[in-house]
Short mmCIF file of C-alpha atoms and ligand atoms in Angstrom, two decimals:
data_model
loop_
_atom_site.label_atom_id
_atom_site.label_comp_id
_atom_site.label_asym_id
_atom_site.label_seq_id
_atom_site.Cartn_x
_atom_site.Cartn_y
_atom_site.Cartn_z
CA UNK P 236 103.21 119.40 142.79
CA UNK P 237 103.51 122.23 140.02
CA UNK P 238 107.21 122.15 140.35
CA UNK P 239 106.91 118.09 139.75
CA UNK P 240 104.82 117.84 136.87
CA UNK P 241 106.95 120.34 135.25
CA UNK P 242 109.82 117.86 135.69
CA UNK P 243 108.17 115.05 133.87
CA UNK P 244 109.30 114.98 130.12
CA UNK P 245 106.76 114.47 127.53
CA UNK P 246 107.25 112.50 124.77
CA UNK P 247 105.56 111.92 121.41
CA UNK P 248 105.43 109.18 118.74
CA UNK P 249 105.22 108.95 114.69
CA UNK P 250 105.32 105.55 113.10
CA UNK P 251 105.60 105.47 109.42
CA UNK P 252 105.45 101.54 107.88
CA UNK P 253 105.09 98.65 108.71
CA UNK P 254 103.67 96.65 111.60
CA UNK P 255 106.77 95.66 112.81
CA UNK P 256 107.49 99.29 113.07
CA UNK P 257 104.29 99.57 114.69
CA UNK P 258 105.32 96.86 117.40
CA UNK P 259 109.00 98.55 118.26
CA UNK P 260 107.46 101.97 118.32
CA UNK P 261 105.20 100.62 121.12
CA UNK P 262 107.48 99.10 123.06
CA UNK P 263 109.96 101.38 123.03
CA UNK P 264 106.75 103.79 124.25
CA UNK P 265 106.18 101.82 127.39
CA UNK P 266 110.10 101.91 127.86
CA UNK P 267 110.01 105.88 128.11
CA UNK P 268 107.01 105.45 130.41
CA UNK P 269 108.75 102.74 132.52
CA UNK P 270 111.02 105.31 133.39
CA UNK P 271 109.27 107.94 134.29
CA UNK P 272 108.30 109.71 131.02
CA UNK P 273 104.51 110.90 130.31
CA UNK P 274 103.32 109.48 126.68
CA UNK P 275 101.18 112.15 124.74
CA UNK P 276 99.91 112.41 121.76
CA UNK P 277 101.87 114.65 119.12
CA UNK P 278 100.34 118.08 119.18
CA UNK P 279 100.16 117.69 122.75
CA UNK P 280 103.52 119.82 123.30
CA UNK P 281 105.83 116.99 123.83
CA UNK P 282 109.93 117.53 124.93
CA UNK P 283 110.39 114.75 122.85
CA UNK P 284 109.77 113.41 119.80
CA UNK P 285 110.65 110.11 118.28
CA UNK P 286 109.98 109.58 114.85
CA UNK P 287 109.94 106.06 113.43
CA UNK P 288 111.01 105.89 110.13
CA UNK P 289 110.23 103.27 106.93
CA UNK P 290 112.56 103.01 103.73
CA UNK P 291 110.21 101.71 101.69
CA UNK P 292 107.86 104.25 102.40
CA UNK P 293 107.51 106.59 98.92
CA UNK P 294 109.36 109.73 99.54
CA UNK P 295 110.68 108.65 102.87
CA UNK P 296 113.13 111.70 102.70
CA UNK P 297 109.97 114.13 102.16
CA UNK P 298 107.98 112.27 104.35
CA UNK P 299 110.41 112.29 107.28
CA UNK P 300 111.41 116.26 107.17
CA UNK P 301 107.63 116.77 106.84
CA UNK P 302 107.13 115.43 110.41
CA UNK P 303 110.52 116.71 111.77
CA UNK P 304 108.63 119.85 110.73
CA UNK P 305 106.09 119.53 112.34
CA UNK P 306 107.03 118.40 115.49
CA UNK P 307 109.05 121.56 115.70
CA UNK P 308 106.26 124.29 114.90
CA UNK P 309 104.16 122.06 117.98
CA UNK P 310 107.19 122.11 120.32
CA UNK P 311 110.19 124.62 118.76
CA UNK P 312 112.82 123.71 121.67
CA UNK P 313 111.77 119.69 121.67
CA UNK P 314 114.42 116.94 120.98
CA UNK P 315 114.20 115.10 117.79
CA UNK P 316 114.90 111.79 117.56
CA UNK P 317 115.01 109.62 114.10
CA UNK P 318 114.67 105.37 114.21
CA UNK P 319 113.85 103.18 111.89
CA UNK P 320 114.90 101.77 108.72
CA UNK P 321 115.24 104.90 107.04
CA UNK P 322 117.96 106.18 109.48
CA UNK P 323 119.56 102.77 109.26
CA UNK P 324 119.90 103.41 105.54
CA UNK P 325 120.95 107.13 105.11
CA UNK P 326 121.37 108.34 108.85
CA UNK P 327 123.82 111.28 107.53
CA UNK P 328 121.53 112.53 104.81
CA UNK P 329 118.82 112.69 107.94
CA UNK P 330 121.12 114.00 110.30
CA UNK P 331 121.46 117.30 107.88
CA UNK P 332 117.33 117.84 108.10
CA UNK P 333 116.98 121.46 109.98
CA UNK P 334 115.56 120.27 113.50
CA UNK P 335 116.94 116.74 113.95
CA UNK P 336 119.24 116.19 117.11
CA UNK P 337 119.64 112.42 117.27
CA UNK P 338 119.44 109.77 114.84
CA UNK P 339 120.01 105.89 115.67
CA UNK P 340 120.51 103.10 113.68
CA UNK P 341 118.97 99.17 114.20
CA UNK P 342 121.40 97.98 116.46
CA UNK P 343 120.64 101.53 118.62
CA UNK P 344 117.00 102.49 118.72
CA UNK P 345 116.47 100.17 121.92
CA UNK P 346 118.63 101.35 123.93
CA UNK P 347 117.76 105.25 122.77
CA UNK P 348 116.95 105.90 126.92
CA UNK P 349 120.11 105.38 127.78
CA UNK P 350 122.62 105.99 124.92
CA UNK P 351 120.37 109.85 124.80
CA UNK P 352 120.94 109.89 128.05
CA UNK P 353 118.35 112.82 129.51
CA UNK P 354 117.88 114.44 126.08
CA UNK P 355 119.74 117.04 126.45
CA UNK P 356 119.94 119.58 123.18
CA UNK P 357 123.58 119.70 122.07
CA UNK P 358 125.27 121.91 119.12
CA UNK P 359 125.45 119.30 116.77
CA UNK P 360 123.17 116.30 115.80
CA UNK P 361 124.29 112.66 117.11
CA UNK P 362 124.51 109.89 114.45
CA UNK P 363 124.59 106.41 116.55
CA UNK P 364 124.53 104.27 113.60
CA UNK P 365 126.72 101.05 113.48
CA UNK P 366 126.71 99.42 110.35
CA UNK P 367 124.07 96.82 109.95
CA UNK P 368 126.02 93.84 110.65
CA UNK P 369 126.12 95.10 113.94
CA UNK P 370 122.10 94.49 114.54
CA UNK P 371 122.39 90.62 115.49
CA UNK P 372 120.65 91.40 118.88
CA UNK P 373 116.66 90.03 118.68
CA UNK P 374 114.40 92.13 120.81
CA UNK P 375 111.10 91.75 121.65
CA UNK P 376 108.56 94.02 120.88
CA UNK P 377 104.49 94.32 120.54
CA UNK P 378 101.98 96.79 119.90
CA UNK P 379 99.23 97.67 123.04
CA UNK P 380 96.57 99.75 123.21
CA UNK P 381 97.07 101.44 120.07
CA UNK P 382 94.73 99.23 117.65
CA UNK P 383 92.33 96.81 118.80
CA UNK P 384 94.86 94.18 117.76
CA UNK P 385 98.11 93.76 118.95
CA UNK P 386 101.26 93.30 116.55
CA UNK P 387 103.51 90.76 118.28
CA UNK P 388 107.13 90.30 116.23
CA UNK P 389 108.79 87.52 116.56
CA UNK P 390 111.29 87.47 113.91
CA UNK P 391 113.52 90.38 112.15
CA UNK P 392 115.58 91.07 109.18
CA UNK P 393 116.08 88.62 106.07
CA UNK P 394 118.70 86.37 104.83
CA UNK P 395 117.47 86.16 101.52
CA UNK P 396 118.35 89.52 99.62
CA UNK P 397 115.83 89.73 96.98
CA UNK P 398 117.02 91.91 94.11
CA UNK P 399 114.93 94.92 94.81
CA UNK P 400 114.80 94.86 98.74
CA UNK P 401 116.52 96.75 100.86
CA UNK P 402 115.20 95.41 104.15
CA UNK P 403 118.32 93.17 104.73
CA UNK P 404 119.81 96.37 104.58
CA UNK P 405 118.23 98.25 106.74
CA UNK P 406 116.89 95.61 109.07
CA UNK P 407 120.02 93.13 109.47
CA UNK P 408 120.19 89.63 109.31
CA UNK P 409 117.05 86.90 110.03
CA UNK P 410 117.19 86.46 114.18
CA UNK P 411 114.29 85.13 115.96
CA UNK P 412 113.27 85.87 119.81
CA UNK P 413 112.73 82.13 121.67
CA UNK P 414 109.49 80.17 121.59
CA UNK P 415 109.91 80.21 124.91
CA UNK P 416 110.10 84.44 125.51
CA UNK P 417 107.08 84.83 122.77
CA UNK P 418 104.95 82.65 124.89
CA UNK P 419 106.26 84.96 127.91
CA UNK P 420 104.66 87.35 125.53
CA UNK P 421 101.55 86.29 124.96
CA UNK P 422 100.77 85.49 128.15
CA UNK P 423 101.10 88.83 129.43
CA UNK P 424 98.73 89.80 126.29
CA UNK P 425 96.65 87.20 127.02
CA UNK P 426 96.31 89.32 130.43
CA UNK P 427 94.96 92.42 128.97
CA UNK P 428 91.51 92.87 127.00
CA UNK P 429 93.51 92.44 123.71
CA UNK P 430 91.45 89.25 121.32
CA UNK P 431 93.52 89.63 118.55
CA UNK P 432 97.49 89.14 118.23
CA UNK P 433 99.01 89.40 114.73
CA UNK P 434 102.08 87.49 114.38
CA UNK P 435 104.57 89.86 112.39
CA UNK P 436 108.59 89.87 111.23
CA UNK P 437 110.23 90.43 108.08
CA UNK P 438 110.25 87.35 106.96
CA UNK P 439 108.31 85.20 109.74
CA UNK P 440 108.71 81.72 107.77
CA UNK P 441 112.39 82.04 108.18
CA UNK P 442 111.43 81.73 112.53
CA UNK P 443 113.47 80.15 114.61
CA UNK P 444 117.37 81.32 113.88
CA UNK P 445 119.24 82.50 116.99
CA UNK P 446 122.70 83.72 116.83
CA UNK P 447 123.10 82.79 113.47
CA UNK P 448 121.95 79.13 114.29
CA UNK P 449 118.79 77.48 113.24
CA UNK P 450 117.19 76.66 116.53
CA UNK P 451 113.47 76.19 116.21
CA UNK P 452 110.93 75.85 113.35
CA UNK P 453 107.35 78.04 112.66
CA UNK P 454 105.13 75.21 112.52
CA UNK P 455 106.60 74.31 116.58
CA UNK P 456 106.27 77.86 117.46
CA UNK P 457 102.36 78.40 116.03
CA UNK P 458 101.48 74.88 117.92
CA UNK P 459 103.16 76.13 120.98
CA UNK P 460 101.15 79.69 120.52
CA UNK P 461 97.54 78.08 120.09
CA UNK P 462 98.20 76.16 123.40
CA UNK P 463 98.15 79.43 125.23
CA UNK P 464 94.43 80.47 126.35
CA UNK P 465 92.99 84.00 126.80
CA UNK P 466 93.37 84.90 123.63
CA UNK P 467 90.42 84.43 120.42
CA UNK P 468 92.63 84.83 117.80
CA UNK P 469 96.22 84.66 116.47
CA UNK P 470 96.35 86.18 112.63
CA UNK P 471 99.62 84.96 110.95
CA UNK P 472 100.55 88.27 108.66
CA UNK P 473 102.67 87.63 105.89
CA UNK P 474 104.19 84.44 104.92
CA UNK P 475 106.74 83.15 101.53
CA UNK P 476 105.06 81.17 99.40
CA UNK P 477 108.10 78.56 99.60
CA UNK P 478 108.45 78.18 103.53
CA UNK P 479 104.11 78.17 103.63
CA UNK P 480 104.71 74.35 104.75
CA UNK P 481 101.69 71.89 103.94
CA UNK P 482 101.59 71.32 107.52
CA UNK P 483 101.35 74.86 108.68
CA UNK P 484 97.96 75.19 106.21
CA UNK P 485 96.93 71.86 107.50
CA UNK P 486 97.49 73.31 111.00
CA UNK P 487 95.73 76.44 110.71
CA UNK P 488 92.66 74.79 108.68
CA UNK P 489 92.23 72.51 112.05
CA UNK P 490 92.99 75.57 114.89
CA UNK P 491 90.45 77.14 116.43
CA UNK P 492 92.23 80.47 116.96
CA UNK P 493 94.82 80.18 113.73
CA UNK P 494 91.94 82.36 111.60
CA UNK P 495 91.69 81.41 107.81
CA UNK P 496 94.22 84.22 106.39
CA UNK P 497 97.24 83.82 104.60
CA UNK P 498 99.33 86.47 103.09
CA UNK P 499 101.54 85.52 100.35
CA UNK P 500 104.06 87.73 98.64
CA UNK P 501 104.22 86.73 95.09
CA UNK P 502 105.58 89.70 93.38
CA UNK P 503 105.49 88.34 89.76
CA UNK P 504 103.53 85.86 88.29
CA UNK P 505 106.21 85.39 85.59
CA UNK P 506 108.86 82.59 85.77
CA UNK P 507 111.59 84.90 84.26
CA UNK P 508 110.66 87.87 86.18
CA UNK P 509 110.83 85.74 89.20
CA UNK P 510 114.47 84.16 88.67
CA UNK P 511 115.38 88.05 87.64
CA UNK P 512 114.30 89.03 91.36
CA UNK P 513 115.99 86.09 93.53
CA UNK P 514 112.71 84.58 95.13
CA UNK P 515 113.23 81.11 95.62
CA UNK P 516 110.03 79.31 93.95
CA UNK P 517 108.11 79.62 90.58
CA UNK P 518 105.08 80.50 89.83
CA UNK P 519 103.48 76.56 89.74
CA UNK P 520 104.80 76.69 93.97
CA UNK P 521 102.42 80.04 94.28
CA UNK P 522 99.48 77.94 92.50
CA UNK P 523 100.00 74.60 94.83
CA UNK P 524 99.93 76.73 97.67
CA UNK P 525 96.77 78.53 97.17
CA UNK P 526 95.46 75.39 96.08
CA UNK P 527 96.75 73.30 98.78
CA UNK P 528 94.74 76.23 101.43
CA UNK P 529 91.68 76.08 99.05
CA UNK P 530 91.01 72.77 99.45
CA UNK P 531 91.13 72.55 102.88
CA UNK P 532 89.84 76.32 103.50
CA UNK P 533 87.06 76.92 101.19
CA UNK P 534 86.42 80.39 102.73
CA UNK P 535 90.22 81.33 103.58
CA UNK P 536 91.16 84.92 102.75
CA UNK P 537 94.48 84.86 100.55
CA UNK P 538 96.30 88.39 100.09
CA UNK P 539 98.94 88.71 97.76
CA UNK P 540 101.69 91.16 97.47
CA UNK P 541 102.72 92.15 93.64
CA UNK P 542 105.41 94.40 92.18
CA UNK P 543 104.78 95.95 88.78
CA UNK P 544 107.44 97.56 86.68
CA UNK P 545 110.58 95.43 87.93
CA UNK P 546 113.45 95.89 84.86
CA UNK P 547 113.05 93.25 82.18
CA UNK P 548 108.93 93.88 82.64
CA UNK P 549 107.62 93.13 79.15
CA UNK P 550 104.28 93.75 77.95
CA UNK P 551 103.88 89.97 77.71
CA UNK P 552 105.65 89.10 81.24
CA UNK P 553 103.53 91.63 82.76
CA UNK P 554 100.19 89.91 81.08
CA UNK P 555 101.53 86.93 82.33
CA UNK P 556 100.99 87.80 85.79
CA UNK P 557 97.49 89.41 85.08
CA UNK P 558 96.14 86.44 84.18
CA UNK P 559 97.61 84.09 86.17
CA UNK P 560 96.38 86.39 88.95
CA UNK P 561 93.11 86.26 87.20
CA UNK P 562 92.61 83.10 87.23
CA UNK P 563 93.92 82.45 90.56
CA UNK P 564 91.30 81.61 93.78
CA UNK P 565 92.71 84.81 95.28
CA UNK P 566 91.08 87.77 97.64
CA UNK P 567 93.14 90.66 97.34
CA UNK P 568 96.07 92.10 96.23
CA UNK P 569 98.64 94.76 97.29
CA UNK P 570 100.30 96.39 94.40
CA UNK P 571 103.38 98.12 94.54
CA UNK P 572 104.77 100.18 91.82
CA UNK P 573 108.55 99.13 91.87
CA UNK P 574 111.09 101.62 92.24
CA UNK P 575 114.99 101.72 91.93
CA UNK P 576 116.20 101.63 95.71
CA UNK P 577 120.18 102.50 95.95
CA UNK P 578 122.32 99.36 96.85
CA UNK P 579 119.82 96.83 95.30
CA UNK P 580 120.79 94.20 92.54
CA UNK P 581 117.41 95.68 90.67
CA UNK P 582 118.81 99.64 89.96
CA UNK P 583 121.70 98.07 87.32
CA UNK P 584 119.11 95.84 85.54
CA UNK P 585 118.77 96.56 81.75
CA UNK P 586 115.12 96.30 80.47
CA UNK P 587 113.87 99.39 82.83
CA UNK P 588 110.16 100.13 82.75
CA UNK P 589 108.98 103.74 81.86
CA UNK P 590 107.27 105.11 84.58
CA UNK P 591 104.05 105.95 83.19
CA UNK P 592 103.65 102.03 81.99
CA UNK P 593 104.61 101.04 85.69
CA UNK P 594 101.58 103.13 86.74
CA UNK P 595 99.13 101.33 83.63
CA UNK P 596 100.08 98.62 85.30
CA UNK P 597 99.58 99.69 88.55
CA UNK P 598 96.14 100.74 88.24
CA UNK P 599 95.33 97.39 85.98
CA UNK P 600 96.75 95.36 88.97
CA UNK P 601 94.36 97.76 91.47
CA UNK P 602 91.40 97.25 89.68
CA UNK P 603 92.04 93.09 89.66
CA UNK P 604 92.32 93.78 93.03
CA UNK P 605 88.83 95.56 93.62
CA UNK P 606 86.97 92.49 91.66
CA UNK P 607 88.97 89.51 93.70
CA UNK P 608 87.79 91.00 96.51
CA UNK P 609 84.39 91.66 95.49
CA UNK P 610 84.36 88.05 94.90
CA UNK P 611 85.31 86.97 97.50
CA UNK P 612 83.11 88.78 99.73
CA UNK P 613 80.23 87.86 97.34
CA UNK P 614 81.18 84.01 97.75
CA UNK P 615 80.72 84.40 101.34
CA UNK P 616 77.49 86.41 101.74
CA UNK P 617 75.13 84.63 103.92
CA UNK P 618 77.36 82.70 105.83
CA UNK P 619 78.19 83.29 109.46
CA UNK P 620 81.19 84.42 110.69
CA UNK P 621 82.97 86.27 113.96
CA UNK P 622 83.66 89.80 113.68
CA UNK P 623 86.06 91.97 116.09
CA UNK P 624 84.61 95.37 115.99
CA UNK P 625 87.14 98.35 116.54
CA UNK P 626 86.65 101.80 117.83
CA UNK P 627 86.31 103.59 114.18
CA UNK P 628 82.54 105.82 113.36
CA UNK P 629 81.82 106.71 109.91
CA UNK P 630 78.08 107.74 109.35
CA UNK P 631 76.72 106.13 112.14
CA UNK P 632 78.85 103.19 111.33
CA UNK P 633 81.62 100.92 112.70
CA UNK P 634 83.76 98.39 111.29
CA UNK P 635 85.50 95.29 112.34
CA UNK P 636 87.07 92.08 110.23
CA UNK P 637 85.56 88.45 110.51
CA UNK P 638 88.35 86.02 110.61
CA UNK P 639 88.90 85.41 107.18
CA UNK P 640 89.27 89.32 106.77
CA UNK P 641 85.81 90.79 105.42
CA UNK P 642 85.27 94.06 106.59
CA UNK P 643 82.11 94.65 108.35
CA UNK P 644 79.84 97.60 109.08
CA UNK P 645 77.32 97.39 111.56
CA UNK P 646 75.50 100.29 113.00
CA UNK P 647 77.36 101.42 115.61
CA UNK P 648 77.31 100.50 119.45
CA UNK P 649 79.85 101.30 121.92
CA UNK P 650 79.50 97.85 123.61
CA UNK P 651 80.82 96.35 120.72
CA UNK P 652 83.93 97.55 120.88
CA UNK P 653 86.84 95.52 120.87
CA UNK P 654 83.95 92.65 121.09
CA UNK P 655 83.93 89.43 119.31
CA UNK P 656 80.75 88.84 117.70
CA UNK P 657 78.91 86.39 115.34
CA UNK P 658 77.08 87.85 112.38
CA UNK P 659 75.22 86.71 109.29
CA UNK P 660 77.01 88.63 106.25
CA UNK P 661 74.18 90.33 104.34
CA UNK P 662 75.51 92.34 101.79
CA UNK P 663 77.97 94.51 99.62
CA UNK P 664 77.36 98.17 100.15
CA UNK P 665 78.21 100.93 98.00
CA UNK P 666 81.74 101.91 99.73
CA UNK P 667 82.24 98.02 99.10
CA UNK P 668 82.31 96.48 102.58
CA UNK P 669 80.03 94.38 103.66
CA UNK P 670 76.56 95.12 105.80
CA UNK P 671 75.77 92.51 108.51
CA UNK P 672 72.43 91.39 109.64
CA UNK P 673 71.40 94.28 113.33
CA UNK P 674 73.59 93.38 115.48
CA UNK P 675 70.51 93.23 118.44
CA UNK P 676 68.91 90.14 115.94
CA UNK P 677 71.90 88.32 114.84
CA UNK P 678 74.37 88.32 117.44
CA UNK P 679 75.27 85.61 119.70
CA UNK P 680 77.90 85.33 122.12
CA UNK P 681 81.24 83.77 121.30
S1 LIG O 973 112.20 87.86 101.40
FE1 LIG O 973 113.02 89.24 99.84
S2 LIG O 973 111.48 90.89 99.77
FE2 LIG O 973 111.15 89.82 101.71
S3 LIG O 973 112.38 90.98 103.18
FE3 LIG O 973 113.64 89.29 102.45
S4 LIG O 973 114.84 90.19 100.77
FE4 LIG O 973 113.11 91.56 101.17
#
């Protein structure tokens, strides 16, 4: 027995981005324990560690030999192995980081098992990198047991090479798995004691092209997903504004399971800036479309990504998109400070922004952000709404999101875990989430 259990490899995980990453990082998990291999958590001595990697991470150099660090002060002799977009994107700059011994690129990291065949330590690192043309192969992947929601992707990569993006770089061309294998997909989900699937992809809109051909559309594949039962809840993640269809928001305003939350990338509120980055619709498309889910969704969260500090970023064009964000029926933002990325459009762009005005900026947008969502939460106190609790204390506390994306706190129960529940929202505490009516008094069952 001894002798067996000191046969059985151990292998770690470290996800750095998005949840896409988060998705492939699982799967490829329950790959390594499909054949044999004994999942454990990172300090837990592992023989192996695979670290998935994120290029648009800050410091994603730093970040990465941090971990490879790591990992080798846990377990000195362990094997190394780097995915992700990051190794996509510079796999020889990682494959000189002290401690590395494999790093694979998009069109490798599934098949890792097999092309590392038994993980055996060699002399010198292996780079199994094709170039990024090479990724045209979909596959399937979603998140289990890690969160109390599960990440399900059913698209990857981008056709549409925005100016400052280098996801098309690192992730490959827009592919899409079948309608028919995501429902394969769900319906083994819809198995489990998962309530929540998040629909995620790079550019999810785009659904529906297979081997370079467009096959299918979103709006089919979100009516074929709500026919599937077991399931409370299907969150669609992040959407363009210009392929946000009037009947997808019609759609999800009549579902029962499509939850009222949309988020929209907008990245500048400025025409100019706009035409400077490559998106394909104007600032008056961004305004229809948050109208267009207003009107129909009073009480829809709407999240919005921004960039601050792309070249040509006047005082004025930046003020532009302040107010129009302003004055916009929005819930939240995500800011991101925009930095020059190596093979993008943006990093030969006259009219760059000093850094220390990108970061003004930054914190103006952040702020904006704090009040929408103040707001927002404020517009909806005393109504009812469905919360899925997850597994996180803090004081006595736990936390879950209602389906248009308030955070809860509730005092804390272990019985609500991974429970659906119906509250009455009460209202704003001081660390700004939002206190529910007991539990015992309020609660009804779904
Ligand atoms: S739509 Fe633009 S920003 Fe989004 S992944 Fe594609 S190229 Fe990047």
């Amino acid at each position: 027995m001894k002798l067996e259990e000191s046969v059985v490899k151990k292998v770690a995980f470290y996800t750095l981005g998005c949840k896409l990453n988060y998705s492939e990082t699982s799967t490829i998990s329950r790959m390594f324990e499909n054949k044999g291999y004994q999942k454990v958590e990172f300090d837990e001595t592992p023989d192996i560690f695979i670290i998935n990697t994120c290029s648009v991470t800050e410091n994603a150099d730093k970040k990465c030999k941090k971990i490879v660090k790591e990992a080798k002060k846990i377990s000195p002799n362990s094997y190394v192995t780097i995915i992700g977009c990051y190794a996509q994107l510079k796999p020889q700059e990682i494959s000189e980081i002290k401690g590395v011994d494999a790093v694979l690129g998009a069109a490798e990291k599934f098949r890792l098992i097999e092309l590392l065949d038994g993980f055996a330590k060699e002399q010198e690192t292996k780079v199994l990198a094709s170039e990024i043309q090479d990724a045209t192969i979909f596959n399937n992947a979603y998140s289990m047991h890690d969160r109390t929601r599960t990440f399900l992707k059913v698209q990857d990569g981008c056709n549409y090479g925005c100016a400052f993006c280098t996801i098309p770089l690192a992730r490959g061309k827009s592919r899409s798995d079948s309608t028919e294998n995501i429902l394969k997909s769900v319906r083994e989900i819809a198995q489990t004691d998962v309530k929540e699937v998040v629909l995620t992809g790079v550019n999810i809109g785009d659904f529906g092209i297979q081997e370079g051909k467009r096959e299918e559309r979103f709006i089919d594949l979100i009516k074929a997903i709500d026919g599937v039962d077991g399931i409370d809840r299907f969150r669609i993640s992040s959407i363009e504004p210009n392929l946000l269809t009037n009947e997808a928001i019609e759609f999800v305003s009549k579902s029962k399971r499509f939850v009222p939350h949309f988020h929209v990338p907008l990245q500048s509120g400025s025409n100019e800036i706009l035409r400077k980055m490559g998106r394909r619709y104007l600032r008056e498309l961004y305004e229809d479309r948050v109208n267009k889910i207003k009107t129909l969704m009073p009480h829809c969260c709407i999240g919005v990504d921004v960039i601050v500090g792309f070249p040509g970023e006047t005082d004025e064009l930046f003020l532009e998109t302040y107010n129009f964000l302003n004055e916009l029926d929005i819930s939240y933002l995500h800011v991101f400070t925009y930095s020059e990325r190596a093979n993008t459009r943006a990093v030969d762009m006259d009219g760059v922004v000093p850094i220390k005005t990108r970061n003004e900026r930054s914190k103006m947008l952040r702020i904006l952000s704090e009040k929408k969502r103040r707001k927002f939460y404020e517009d909806n106190l005393g109504n009812t709404f469905t919360v899925l609790f997850e597994e996180d204390i803090e004081d006595g506390k736990m936390h879950g999101f209602t389906e248009n994306y308030i955070r809860v706190a509730a005092k804390y129960d272990p019985i609500l875990i991974n429970e659906l529940k119906m509250v009455s929202l009460k209202e704003i505490n001081e660390k700004g989430t939002v206190e529910v009516l007991e539990p015992e008094a309020s609660y009804e069952s779904h």
